[in-house]
Coordinates of C-alpha atoms and ligand atoms in Angstrom, one line a residue:
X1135 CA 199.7 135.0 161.1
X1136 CA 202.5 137.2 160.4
X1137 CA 204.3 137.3 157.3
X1138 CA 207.0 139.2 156.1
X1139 CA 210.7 138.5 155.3
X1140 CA 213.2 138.6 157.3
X1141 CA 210.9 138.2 160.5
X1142 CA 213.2 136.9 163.4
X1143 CA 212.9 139.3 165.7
X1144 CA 209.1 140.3 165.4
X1145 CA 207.4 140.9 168.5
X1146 CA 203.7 140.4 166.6
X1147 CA 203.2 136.9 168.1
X1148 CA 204.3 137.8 171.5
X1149 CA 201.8 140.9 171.6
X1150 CA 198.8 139.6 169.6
X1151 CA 198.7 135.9 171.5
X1152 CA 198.8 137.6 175.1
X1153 CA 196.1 140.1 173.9
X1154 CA 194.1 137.4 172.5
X1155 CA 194.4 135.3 175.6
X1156 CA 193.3 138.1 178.0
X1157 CA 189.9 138.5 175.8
X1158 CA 189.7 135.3 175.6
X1159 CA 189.6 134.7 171.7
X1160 CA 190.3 131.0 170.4
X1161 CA 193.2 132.3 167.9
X1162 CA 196.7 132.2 167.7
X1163 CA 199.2 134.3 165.8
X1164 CA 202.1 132.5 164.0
X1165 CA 205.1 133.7 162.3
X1166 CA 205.5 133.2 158.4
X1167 CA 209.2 134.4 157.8
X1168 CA 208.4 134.4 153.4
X1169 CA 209.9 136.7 150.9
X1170 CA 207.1 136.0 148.6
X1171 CA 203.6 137.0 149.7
X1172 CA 201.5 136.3 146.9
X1173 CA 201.8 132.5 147.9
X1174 CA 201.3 133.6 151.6
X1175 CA 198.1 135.8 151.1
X1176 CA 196.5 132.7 148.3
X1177 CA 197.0 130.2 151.7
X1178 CA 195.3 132.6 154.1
X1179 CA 192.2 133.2 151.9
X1180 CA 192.3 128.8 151.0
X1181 CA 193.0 127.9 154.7
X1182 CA 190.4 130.7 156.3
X1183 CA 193.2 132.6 158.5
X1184 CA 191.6 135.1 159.9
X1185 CA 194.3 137.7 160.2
X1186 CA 197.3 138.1 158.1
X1187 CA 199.6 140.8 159.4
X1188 CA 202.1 141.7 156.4
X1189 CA 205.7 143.7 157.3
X1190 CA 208.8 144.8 155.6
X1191 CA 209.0 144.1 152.5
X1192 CA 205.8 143.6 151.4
X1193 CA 203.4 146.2 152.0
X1194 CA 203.1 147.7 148.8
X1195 CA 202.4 145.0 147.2
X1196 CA 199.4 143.0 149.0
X1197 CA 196.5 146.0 148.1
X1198 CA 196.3 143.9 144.5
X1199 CA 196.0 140.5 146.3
X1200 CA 192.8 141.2 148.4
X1201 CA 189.3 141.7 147.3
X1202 CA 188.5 144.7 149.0
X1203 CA 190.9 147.6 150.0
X1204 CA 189.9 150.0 153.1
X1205 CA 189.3 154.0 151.8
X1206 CA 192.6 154.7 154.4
X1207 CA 195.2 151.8 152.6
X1208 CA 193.8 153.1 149.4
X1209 CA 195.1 156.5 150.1
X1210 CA 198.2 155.7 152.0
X1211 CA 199.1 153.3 149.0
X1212 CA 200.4 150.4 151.7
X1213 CA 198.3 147.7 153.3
X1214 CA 199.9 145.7 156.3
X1215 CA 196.6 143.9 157.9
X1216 CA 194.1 141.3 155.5
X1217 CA 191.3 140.2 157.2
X1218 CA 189.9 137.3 155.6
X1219 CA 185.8 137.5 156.6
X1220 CA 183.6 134.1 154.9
X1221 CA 187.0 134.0 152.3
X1222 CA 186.6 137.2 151.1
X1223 CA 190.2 139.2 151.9
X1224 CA 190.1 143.0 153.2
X1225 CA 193.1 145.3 153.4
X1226 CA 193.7 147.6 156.1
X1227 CA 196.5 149.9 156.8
X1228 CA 196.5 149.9 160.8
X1229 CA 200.2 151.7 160.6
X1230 CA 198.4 155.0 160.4
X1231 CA 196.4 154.3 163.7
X1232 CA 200.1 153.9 165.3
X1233 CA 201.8 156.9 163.6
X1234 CA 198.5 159.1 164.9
X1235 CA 199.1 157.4 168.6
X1236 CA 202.9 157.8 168.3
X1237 CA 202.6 161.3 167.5
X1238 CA 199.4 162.2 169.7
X1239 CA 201.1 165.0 171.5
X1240 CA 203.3 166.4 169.2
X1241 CA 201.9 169.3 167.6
X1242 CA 202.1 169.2 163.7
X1243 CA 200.0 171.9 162.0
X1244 CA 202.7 173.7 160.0
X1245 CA 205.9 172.5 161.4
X1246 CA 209.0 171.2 159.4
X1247 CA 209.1 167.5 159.4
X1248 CA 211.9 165.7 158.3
X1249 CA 210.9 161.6 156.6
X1250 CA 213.6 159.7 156.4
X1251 CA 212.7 156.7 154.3
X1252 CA 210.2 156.4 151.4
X1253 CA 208.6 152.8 151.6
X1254 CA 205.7 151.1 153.2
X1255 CA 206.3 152.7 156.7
X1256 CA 207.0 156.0 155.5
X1257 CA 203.5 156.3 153.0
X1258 CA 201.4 155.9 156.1
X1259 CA 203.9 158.8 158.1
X1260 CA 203.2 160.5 155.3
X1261 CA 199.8 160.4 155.3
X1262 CA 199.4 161.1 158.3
X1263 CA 201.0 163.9 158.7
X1264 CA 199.1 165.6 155.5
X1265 CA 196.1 165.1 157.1
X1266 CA 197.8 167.3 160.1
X1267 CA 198.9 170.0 157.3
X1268 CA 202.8 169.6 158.3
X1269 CA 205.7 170.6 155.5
X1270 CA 207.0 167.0 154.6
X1271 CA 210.5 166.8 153.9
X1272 CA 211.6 163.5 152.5
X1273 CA 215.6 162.7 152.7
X1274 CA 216.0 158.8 151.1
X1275 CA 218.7 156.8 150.0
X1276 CA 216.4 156.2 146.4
X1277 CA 215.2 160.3 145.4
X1278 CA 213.0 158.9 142.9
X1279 CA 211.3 157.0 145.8
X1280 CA 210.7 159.8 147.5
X1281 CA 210.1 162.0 144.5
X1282 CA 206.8 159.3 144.5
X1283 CA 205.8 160.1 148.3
X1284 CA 206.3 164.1 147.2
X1285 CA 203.8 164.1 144.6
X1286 CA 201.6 162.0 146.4
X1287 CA 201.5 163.6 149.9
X1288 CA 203.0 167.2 149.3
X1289 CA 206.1 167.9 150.4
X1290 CA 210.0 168.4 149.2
X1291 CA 212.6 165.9 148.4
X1292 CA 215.6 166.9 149.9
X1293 CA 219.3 165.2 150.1
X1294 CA 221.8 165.0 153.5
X1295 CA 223.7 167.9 152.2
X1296 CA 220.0 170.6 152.6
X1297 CA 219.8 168.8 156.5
X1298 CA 222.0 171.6 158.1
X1299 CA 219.9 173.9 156.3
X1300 CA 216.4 173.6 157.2
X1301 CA 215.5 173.5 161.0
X1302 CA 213.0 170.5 162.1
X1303 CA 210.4 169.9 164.3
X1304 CA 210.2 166.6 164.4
X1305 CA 212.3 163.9 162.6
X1306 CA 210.7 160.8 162.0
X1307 CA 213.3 157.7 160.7
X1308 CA 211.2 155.0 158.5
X1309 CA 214.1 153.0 157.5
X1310 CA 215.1 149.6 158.9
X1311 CA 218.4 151.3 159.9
X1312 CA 219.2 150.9 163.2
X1313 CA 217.2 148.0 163.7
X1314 CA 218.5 144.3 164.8
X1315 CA 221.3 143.2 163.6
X1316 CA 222.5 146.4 162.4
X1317 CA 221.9 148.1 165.7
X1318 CA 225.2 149.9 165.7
X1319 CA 223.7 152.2 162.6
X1320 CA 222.1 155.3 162.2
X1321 CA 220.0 156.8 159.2
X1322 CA 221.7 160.6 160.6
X1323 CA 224.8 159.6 161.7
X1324 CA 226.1 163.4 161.5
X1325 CA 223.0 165.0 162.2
X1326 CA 222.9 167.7 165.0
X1327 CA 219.4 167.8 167.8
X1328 CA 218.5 170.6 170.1
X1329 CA 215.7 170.6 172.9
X1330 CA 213.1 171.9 170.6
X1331 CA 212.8 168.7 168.7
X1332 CA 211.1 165.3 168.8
X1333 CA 212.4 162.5 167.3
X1334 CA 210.3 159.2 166.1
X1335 CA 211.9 155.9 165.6
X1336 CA 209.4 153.3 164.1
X1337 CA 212.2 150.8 164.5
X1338 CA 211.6 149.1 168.0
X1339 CA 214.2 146.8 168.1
X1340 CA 216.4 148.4 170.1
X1341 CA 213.7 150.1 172.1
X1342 CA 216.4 153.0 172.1
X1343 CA 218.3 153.0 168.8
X1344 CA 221.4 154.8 168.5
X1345 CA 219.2 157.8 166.4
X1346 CA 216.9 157.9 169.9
X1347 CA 219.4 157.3 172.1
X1348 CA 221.8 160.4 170.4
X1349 CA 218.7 162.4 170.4
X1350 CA 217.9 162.3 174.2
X1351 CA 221.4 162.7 174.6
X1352 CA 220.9 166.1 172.7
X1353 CA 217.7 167.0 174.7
X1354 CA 215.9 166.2 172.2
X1355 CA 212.0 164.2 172.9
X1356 CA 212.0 160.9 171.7
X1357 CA 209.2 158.5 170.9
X1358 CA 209.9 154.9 170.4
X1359 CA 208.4 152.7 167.7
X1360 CA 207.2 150.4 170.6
X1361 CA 204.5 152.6 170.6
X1362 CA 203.5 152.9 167.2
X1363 CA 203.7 148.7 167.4
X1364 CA 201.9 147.8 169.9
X1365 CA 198.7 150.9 169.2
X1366 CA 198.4 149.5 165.3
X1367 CA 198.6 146.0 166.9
X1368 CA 195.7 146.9 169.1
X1369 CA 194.1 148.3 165.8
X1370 CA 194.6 145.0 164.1
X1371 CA 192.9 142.7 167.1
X1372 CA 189.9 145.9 167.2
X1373 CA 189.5 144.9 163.2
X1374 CA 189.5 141.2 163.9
X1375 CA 187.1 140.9 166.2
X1376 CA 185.9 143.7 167.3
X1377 CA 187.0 144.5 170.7
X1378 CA 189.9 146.0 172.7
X1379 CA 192.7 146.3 175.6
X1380 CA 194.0 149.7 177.1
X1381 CA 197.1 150.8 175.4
X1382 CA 198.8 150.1 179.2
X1383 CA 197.9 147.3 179.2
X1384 CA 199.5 145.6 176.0
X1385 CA 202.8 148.1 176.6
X1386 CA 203.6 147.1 180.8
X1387 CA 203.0 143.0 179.1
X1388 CA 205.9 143.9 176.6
X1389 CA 207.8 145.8 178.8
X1390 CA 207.6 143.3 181.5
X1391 CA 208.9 140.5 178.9
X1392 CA 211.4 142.5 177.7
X1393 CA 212.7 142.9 181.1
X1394 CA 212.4 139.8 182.1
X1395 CA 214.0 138.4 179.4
X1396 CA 211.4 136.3 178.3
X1397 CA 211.6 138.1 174.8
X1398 CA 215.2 139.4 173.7
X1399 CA 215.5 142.7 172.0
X1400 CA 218.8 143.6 171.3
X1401 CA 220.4 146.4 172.3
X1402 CA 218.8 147.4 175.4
Ligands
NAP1523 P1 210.3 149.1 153.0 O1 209.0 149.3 152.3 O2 211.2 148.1 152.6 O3 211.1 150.5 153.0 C1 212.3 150.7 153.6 C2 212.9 152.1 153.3 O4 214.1 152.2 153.9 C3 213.1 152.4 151.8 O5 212.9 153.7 151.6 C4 214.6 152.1 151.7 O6 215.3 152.9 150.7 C5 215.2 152.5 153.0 N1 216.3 151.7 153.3 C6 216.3 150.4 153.6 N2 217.6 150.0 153.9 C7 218.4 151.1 153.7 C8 219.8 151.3 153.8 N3 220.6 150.3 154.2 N4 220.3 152.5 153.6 C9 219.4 153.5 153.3 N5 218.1 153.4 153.1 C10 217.6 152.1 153.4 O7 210.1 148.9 154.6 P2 208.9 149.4 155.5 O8 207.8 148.4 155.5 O9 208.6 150.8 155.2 O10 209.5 149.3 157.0 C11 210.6 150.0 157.4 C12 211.0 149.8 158.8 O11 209.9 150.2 159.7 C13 211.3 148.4 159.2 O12 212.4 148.4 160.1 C14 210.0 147.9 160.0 O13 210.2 146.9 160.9 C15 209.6 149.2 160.6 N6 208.2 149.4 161.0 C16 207.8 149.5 162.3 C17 206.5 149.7 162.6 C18 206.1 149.9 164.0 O14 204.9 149.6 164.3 N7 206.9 150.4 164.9 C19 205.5 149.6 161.6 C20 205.9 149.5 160.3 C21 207.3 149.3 160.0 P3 215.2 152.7 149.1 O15 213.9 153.3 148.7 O16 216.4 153.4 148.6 O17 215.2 151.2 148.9

């Protein structure tokens, strides 16, 4: 199941029940729209679901719930997958896995990144980009949040006024701004791209928020958080039981849904 809170538009049960069909696993993924997960996570481990996928705004919050938390949740401080094996719960962060496919071309080592956002998404950027030895620049709406993710990860808290004074590499946007139904907003409303940037949206619905889509329109390279969905989805199936689809696969079923209709992001 999928659990989070509010869950309307998630595309989890659309992607995991098609990938499960194709390899032929007897499971299907159900949406849990709950704002408390404590109740949630207690009925997985009674009831013997297999996979509990946890989202906004809960992530930080499930590590003390399982039995067992993965070396890679531990560090990032978030865990978004429990995998209940004979009852006993294990927490995974699979959001890394998609951050490190979402940003497999960009080079890092170094480079100026600007974090916008300093929850349960943005721990796992974080992360992630440590471990590729990039300057972290966190810009959030709560400093002290991001003051958190600073001494955790390295990096510098900055606020909107310091934007127009550091140059970026890549900006990545961890907020829920810009997302269904509050497509019309940007996290960098004012913000200024040029060709030599890449911007990440892990908001996917839009596909092309108005941050991406003012990017492009700037020359910057944009990366959808489609992809970041659909590789730590793929992660989260790969933990469950153990086997796989190609990437293309799981993104031209989406795409083709999306186009067809059949599934309604907004937006687009
Ligand atoms: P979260 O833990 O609730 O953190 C949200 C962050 O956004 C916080 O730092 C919060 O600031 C900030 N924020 C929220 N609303 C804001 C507003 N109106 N103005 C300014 N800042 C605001 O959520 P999360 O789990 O990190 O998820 C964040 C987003 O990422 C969601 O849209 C989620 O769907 C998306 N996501 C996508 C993927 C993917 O695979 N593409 C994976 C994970 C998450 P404060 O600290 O001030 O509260």
């Amino acid at each position: 199941m999928v659990v989070g809170h509010p869950l309307t538009h998630s595309l989890s049960p659309l992607l995991h029940n098609y990938i499960y069909r194709k390899l032929g696993l007897d499971a299907v993924m159900l949406a849990f729209p709950h704002p408390q997960v404590e109740g949630v996570v207690s009925a997985a481990r009674s009831l013997g679901v297999p996979l509990t996928a946890v989202t906004i705004p809960h992530k930080e919050t499930v590590s003390a719930l399982v039995d067992e938390v993965d070396e890679v949740a531990k560090a990032v401080g978030a865990v978004n997958t429990v995998i209940n094996r004979q009852g006993r719960l294990y927490g995974y962060n699979t959001d890394v896995v998609g951050v490190s496919y979402a940003l497999r071309s960009v080079s890092l080592g170094k480079k100026n990144v600007l974090v916008v956002g300093a929850g349960g998404a943005a721990r796992a950027v974080a992360y992630f980009l440590r471990e590729k030895d990039a300057n972290i620049f966190y810009l959030n709406r709560t400093a002290d949040k991001a003051q958190v993710l600073a001494d955790k990860f390295g990096g510098t808290v900055i606020d909107t006024a310091a934007l127009s004074t550091t140059t970026f590499d890549l900006v990545v946007n961890t907020t829920p701004i810009g997302m269904y139904p509050r497509h019309q907003a940007t996290p960098l409303p004012d913000f200024i791209f040029n060709s030599d940037q890449t911007v990440f949206d892990i908001v996917y619905n839009p596909l092309e928020t108005i941050l991406l889509r003012s990017a492009r329109q700037q020359r910057a390279s944009i990366i959808s958080g489609l992809t970041m969905f659909i590789a730590q989805a793929l992660e989260q199936v790969r933990l469950l039981s153990g086997q796989t689809m190609s990437f293309k696969q799981a993104e031209d079923y989406l795409l083709t849904k999306i186009q067809n209709k059949q599934y309604e992001l907004h937006g687009n």
